[in-house]
PDB file of C-alpha atoms and ligand atoms in Angstrom:
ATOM      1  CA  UNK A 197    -131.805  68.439 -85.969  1.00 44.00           C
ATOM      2  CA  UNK A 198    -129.682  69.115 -83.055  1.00 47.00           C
ATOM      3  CA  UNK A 199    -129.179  72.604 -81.843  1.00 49.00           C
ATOM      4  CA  UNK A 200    -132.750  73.636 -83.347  1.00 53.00           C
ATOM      5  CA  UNK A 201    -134.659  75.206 -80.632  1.00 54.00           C
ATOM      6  CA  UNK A 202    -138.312  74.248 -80.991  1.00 51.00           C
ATOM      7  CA  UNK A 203    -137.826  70.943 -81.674  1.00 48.00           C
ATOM      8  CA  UNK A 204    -139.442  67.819 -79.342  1.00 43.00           C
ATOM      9  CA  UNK A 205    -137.398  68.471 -76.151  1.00 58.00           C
ATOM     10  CA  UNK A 206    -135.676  71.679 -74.884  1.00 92.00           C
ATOM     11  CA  UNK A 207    -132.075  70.376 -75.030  1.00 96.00           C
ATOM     12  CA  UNK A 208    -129.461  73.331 -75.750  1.00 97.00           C
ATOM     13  CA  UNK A 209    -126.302  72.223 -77.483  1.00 98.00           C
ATOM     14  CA  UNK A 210    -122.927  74.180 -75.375  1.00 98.00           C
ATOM     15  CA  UNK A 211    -120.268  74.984 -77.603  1.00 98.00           C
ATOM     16  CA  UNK A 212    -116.697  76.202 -75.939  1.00 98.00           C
ATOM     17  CA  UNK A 213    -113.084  76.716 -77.220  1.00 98.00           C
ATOM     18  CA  UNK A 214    -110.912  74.438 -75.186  1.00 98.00           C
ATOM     19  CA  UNK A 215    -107.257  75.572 -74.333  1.00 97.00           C
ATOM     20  CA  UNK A 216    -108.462  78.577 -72.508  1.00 98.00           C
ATOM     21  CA  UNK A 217    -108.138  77.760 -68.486  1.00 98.00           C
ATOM     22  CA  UNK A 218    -109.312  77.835 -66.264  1.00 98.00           C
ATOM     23  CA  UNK A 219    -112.481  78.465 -67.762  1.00 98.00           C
ATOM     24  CA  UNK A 220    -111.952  75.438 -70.403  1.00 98.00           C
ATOM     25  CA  UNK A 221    -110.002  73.444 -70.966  1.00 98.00           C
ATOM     26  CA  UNK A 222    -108.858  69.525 -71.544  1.00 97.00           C
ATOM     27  CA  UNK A 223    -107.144  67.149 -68.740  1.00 96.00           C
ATOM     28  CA  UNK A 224    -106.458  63.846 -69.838  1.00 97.00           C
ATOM     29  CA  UNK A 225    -109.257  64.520 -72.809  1.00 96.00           C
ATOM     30  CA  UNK A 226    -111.775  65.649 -70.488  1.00 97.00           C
ATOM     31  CA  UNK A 227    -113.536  69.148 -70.889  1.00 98.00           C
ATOM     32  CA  UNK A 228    -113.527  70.881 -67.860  1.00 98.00           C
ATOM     33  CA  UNK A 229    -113.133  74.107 -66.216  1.00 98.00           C
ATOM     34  CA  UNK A 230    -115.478  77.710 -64.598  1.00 98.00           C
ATOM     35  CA  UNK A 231    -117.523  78.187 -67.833  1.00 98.00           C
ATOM     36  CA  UNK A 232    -118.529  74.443 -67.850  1.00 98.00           C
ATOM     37  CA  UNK A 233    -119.605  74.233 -64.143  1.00 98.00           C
ATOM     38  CA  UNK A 234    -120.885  77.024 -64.807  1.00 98.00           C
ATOM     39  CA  UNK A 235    -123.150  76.839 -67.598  1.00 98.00           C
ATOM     40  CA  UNK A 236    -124.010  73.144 -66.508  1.00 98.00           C
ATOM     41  CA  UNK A 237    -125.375  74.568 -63.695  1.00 98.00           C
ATOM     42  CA  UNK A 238    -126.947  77.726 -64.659  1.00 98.00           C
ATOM     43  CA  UNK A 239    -129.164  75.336 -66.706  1.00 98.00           C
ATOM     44  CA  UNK A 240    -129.711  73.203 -64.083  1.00 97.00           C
ATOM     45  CA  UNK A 241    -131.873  75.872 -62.575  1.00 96.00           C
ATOM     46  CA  UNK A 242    -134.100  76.276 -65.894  1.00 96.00           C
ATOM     47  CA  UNK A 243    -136.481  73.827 -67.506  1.00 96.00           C
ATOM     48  CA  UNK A 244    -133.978  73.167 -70.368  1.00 97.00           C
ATOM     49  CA  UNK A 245    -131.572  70.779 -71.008  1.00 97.00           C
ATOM     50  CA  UNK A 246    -127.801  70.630 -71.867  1.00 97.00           C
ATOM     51  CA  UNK A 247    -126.838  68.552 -74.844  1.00 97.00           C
ATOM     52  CA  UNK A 248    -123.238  67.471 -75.441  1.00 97.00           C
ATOM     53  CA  UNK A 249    -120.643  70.035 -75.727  1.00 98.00           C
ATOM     54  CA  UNK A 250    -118.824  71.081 -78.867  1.00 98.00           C
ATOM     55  CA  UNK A 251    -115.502  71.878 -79.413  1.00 98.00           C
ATOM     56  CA  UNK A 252    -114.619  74.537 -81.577  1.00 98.00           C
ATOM     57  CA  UNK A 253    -111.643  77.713 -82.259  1.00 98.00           C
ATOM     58  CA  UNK A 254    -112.562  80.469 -80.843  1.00 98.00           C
ATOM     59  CA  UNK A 255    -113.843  82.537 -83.854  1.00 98.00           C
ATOM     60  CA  UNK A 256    -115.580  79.046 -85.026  1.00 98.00           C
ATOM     61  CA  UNK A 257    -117.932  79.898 -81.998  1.00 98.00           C
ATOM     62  CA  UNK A 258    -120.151  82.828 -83.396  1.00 98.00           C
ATOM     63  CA  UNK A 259    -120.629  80.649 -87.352  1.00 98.00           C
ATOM     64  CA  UNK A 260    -121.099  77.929 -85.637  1.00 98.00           C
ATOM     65  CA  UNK A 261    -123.965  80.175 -82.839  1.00 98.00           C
ATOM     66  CA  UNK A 262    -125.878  81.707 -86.287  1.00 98.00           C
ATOM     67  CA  UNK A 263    -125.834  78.325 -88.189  1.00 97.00           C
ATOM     68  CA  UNK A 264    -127.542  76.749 -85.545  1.00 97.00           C
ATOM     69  CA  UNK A 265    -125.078  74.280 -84.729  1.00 97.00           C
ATOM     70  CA  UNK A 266    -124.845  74.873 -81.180  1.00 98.00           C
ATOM     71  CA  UNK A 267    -127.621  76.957 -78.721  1.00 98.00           C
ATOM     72  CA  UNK A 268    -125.329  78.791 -76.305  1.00 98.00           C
ATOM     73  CA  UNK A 269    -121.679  80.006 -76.346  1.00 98.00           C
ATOM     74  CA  UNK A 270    -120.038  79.378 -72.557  1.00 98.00           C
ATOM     75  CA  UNK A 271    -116.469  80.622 -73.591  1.00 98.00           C
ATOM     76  CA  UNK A 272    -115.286  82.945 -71.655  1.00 98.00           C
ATOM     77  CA  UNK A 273    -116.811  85.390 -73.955  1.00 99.00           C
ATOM     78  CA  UNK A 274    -116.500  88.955 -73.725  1.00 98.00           C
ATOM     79  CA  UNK A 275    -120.087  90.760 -74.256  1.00 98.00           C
ATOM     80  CA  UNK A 276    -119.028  93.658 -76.944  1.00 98.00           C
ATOM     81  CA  UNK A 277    -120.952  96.039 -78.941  1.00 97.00           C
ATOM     82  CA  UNK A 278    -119.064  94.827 -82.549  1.00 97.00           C
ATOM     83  CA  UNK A 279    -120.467  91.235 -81.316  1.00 98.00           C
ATOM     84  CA  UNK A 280    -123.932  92.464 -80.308  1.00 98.00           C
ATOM     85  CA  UNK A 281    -124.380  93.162 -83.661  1.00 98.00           C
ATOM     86  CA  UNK A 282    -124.713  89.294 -84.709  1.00 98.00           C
ATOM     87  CA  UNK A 283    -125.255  87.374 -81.238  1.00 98.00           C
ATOM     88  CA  UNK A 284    -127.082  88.269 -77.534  1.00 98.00           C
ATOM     89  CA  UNK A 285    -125.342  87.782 -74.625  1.00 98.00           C
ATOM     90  CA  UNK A 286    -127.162  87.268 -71.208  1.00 98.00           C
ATOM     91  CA  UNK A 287    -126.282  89.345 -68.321  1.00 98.00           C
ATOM     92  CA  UNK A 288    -122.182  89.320 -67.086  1.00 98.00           C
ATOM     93  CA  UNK A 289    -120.622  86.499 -65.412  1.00 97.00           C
ATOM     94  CA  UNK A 290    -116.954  87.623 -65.145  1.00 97.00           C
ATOM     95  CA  UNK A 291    -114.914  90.601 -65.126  1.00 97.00           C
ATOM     96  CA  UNK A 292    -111.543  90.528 -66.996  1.00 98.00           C
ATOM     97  CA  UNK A 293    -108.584  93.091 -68.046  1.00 98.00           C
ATOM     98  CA  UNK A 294    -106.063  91.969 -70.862  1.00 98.00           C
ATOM     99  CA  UNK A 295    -102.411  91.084 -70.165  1.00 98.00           C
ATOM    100  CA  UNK A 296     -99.381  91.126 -71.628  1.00 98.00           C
ATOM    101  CA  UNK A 297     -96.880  87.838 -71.393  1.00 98.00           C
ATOM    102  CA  UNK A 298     -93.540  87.898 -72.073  1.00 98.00           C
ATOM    103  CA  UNK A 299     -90.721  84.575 -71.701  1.00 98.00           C
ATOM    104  CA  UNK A 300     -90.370  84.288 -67.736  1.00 96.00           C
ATOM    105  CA  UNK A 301     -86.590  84.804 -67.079  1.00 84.00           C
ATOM    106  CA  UNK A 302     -85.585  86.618 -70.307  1.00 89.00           C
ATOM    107  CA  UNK A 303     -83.676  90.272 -70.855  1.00 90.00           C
ATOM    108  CA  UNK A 304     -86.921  91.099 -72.228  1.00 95.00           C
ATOM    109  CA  UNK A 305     -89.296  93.142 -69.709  1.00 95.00           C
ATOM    110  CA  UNK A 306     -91.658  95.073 -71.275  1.00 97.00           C
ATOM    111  CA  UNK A 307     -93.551  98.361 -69.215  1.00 97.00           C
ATOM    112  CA  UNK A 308     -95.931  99.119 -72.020  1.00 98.00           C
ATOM    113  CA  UNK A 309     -96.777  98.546 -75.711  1.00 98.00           C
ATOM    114  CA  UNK A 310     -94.077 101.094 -76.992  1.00 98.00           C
ATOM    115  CA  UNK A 311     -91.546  99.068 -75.806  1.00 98.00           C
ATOM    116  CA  UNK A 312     -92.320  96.395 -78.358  1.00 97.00           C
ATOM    117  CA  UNK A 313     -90.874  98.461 -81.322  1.00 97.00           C
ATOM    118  CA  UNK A 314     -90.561  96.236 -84.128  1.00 91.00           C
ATOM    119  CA  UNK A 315     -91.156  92.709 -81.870  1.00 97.00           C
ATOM    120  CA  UNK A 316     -93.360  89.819 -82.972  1.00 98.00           C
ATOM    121  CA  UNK A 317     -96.436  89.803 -81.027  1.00 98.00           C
ATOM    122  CA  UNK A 318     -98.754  86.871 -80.736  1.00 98.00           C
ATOM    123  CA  UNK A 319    -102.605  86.602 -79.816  1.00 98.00           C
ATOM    124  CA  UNK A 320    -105.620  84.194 -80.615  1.00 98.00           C
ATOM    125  CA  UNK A 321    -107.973  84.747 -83.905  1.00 98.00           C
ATOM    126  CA  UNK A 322    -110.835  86.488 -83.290  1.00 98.00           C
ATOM    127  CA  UNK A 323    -110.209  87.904 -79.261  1.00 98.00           C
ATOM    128  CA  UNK A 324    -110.218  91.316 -77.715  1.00 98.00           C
ATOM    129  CA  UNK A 325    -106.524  90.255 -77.147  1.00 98.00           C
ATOM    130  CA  UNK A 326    -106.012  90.604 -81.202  1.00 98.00           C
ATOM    131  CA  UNK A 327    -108.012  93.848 -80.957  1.00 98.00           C
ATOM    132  CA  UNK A 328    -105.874  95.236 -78.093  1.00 98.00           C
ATOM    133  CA  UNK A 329    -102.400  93.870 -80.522  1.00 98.00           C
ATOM    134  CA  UNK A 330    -104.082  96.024 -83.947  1.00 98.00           C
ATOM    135  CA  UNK A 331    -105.104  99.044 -81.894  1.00 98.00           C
ATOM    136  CA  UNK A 332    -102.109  99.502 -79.482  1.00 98.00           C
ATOM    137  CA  UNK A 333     -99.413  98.302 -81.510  1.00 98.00           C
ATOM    138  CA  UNK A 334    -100.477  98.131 -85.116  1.00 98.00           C
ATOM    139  CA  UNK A 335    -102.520 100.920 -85.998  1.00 98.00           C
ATOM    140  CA  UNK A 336     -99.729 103.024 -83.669  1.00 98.00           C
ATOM    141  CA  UNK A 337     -97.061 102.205 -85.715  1.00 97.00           C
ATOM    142  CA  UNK A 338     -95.350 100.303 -82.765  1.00 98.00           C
ATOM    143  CA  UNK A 339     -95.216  97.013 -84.781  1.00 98.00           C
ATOM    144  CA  UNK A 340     -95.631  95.910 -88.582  1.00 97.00           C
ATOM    145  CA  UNK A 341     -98.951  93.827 -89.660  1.00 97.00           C
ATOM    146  CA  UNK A 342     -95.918  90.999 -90.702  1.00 97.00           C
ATOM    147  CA  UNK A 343     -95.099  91.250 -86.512  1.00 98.00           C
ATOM    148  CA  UNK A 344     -98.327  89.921 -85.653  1.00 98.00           C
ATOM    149  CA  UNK A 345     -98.729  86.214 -85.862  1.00 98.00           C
ATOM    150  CA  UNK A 346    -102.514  85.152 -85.326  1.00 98.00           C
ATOM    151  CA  UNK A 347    -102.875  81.821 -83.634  1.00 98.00           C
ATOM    152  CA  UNK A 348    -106.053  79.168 -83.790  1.00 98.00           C
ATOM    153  CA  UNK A 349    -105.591  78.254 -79.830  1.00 98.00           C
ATOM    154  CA  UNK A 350    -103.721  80.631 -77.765  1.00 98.00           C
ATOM    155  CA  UNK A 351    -101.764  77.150 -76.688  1.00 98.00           C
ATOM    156  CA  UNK A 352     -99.538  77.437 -79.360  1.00 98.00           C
ATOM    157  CA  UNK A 353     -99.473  80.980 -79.462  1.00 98.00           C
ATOM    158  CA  UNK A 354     -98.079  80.498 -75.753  1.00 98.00           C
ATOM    159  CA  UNK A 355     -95.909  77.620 -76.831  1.00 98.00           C
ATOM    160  CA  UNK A 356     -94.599  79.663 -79.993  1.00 98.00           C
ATOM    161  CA  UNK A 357     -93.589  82.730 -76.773  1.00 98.00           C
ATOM    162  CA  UNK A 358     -92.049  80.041 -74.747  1.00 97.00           C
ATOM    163  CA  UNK A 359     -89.951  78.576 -78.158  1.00 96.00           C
ATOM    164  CA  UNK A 360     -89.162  82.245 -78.861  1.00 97.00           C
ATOM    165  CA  UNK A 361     -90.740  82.604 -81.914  1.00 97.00           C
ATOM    166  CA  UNK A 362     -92.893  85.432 -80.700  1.00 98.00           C
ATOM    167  CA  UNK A 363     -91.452  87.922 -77.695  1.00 98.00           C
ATOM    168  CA  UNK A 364     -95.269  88.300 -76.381  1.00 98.00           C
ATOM    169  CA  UNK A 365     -98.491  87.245 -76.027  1.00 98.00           C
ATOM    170  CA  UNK A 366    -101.746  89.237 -75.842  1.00 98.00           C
ATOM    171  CA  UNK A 367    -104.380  87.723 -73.690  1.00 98.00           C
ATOM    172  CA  UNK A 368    -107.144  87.637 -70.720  1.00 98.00           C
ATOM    173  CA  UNK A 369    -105.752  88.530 -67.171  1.00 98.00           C
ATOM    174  CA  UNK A 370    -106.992  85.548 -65.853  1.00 98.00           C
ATOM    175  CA  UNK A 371    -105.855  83.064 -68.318  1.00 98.00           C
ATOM    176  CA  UNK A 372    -102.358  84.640 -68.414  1.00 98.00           C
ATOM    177  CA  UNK A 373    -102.427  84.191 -64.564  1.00 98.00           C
ATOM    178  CA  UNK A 374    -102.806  80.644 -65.133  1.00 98.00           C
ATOM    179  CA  UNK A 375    -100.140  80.419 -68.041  1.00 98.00           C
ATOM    180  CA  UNK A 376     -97.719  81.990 -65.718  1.00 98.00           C
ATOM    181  CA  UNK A 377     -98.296  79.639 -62.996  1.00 97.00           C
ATOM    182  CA  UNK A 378     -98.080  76.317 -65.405  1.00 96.00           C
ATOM    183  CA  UNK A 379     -95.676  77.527 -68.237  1.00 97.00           C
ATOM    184  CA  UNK A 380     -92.571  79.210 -68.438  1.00 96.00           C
ATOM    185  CA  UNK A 381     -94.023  82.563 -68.955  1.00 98.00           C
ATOM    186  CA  UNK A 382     -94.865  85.820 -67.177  1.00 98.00           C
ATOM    187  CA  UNK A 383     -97.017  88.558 -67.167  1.00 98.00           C
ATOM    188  CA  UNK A 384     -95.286  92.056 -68.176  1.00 98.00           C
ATOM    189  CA  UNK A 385     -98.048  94.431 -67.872  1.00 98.00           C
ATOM    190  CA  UNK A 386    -102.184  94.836 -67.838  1.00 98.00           C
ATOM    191  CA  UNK A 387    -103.995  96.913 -69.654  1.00 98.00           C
ATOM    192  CA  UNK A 388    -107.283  97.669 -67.929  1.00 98.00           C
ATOM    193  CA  UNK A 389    -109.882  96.694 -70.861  1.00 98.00           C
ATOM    194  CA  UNK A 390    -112.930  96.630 -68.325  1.00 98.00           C
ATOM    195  CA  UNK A 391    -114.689  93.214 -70.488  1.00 98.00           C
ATOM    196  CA  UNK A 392    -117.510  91.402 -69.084  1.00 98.00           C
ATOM    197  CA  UNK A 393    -118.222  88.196 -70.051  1.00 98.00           C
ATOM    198  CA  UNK A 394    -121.268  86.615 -71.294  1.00 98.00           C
ATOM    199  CA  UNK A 395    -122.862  83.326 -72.483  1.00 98.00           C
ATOM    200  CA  UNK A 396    -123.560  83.948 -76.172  1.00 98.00           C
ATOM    201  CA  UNK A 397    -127.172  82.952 -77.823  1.00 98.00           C
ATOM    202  CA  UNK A 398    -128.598  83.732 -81.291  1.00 98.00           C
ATOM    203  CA  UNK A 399    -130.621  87.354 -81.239  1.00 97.00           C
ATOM    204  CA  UNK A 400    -134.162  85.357 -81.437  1.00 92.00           C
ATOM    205  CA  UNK A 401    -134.133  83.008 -78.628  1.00 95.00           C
ATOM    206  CA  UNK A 402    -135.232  86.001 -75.845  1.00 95.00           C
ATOM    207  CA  UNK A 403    -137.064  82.693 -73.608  1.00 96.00           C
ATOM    208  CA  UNK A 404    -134.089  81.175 -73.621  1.00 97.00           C
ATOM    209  CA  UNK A 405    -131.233  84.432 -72.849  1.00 97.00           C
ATOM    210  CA  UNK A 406    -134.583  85.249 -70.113  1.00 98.00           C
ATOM    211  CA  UNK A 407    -134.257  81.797 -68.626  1.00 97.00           C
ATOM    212  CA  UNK A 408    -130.354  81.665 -68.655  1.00 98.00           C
ATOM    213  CA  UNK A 409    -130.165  85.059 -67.171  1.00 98.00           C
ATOM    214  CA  UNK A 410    -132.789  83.886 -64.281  1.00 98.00           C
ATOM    215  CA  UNK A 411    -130.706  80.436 -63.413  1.00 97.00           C
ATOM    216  CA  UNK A 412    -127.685  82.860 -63.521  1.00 97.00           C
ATOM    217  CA  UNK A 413    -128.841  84.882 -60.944  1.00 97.00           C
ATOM    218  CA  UNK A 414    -130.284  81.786 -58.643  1.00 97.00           C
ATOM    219  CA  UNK A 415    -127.093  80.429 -59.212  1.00 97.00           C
ATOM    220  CA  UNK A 416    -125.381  83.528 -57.862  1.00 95.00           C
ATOM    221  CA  UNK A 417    -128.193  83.610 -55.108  1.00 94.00           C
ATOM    222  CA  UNK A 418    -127.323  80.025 -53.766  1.00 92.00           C
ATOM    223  CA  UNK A 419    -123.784  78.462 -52.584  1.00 91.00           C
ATOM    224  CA  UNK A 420    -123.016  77.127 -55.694  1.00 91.00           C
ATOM    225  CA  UNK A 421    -121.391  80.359 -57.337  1.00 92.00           C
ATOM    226  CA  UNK A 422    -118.809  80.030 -54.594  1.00 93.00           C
ATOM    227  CA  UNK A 423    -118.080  77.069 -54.739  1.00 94.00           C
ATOM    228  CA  UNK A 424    -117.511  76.819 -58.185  1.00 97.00           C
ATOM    229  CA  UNK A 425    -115.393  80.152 -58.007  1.00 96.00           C
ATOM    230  CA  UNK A 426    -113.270  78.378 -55.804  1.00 96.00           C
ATOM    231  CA  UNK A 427    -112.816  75.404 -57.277  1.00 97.00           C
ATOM    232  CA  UNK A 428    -111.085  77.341 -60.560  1.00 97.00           C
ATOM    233  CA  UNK A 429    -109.622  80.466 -58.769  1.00 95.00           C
ATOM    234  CA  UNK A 430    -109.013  79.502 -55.157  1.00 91.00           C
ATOM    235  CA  UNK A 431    -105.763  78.521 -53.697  1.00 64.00           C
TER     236      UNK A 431
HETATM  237  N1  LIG B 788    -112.477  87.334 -73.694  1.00 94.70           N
HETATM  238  C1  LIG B 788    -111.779  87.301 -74.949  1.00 94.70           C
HETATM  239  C2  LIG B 788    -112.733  87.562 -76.075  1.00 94.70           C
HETATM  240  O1  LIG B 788    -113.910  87.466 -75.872  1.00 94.70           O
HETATM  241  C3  LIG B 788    -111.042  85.967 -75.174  1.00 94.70           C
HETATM  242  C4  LIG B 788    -111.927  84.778 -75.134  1.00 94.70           C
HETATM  243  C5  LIG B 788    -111.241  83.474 -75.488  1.00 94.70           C
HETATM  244  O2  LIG B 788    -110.150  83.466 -76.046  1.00 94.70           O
HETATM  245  N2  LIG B 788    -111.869  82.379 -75.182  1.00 94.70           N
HETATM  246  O3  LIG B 788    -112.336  87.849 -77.179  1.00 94.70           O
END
């Protein structure tokens, strides 16, 4: 059975949610991006082995985590108490804040949530950017439930911005960063969340979250954190 730890060899099944760059995403059908250099070579350091990666939406990941169809979440992840409850994370990887993007060239500039009275708002199933949409704009009255429109991929939730079906879009710093510099989009405003992310793994594999969090930290030792830092975030 694939994704079983214990079985014959030690091979870990990755699963990711593509459409999320630069950590992952597809180019021509390939998977690629930080969190899959990453992993790939976080593992390399360990005596384990990386199976094929799966595919899934975002809030696919954690089912598919507890019903053992995949060993390790590389996803850009954000480590959170709510999420602790059902999956481990090993140590931090990444540092990220949530941003706000609006259309790029529009009337429509934003300086905080308030100013998105009664605007439809836009963010992916399942993320911290949904959380940030219920408790800043929802739950303050700022927007109806009916104004939020929760997308599978945050692709079309940026494509539904861009068609102006939505006026914005709730998501990771980084990944609006690189939204704004391929789409026709822009970031309004940040609001400093403080999330760390973390490669998820089911609560009773401790060898494995001990041996991930060792290659993590050789990895970070060597030249290879760099390297693969700059290949997704440099110039
Ligand atoms: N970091 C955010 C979260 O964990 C978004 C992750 C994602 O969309 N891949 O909810």
């Amino acid at each position: 059975l694939a994704g079983c730890l214990g079985d014959d060899d030690d091979v870990i099944v990755p699963g990711t949610a593509s459409g999320f760059p630069p950590f992952e995403f597809r180019e021509d059908g390939e998977l690629m991006g930080f969190d899959i250099d990453l992993l790939e070579a976080v593992v390399a350091e360990t005596e384990y082995e990386l199976g094929e990666w799966e595919d899934f939406d975002f809030d696919g990941l954690i089912p598919a985590l507890t019903g053992d169809r995949i060993d390790v979440i590389a996803a850009a992840m954000t480590i959170s108490p709510d999420r602790q409850e059902t999956i481990a994370f090993t140590d931090p990887y990444w540092e990220s804040d949530q941003a706000v993007l609006v259309r790029e060239d529009d009337g429509f500039q934003p300086a905080s949530w308030t100013d998105f009275e009664g605007r439809p708002v836009g963010a992916q199933s399942g993320t911290t950017g949904a959380e940030q949409v219920q408790t800043n704009l929802i739950d303050t009255g700022v927007i109806d439930e009916d104004d939020y429109s929760s997308y599978d991929n945050y692709v079309f939730a940026v494509e539904d911005l861009e068609n102006g079906n939505i006026d914005g879009v709730v998501i990771d710093l980084p990944v609006a960063e690189t939204f704004a510099a391929q789409r026709d989009v822009a970031i309004a405003f940040v609001e400093e969340t403080g999330e760390e992310y973390g490669f998820g793994l089911r609560q009773d594999e401790s060898e494995l979250q001990t041996a991930l969090n060792d290659g993590l930290a050789a990895v970070r030792d060597g030249d290879e954190y760099a390297e693969i830092t700059d290949r997704w975030f440099g110039q």
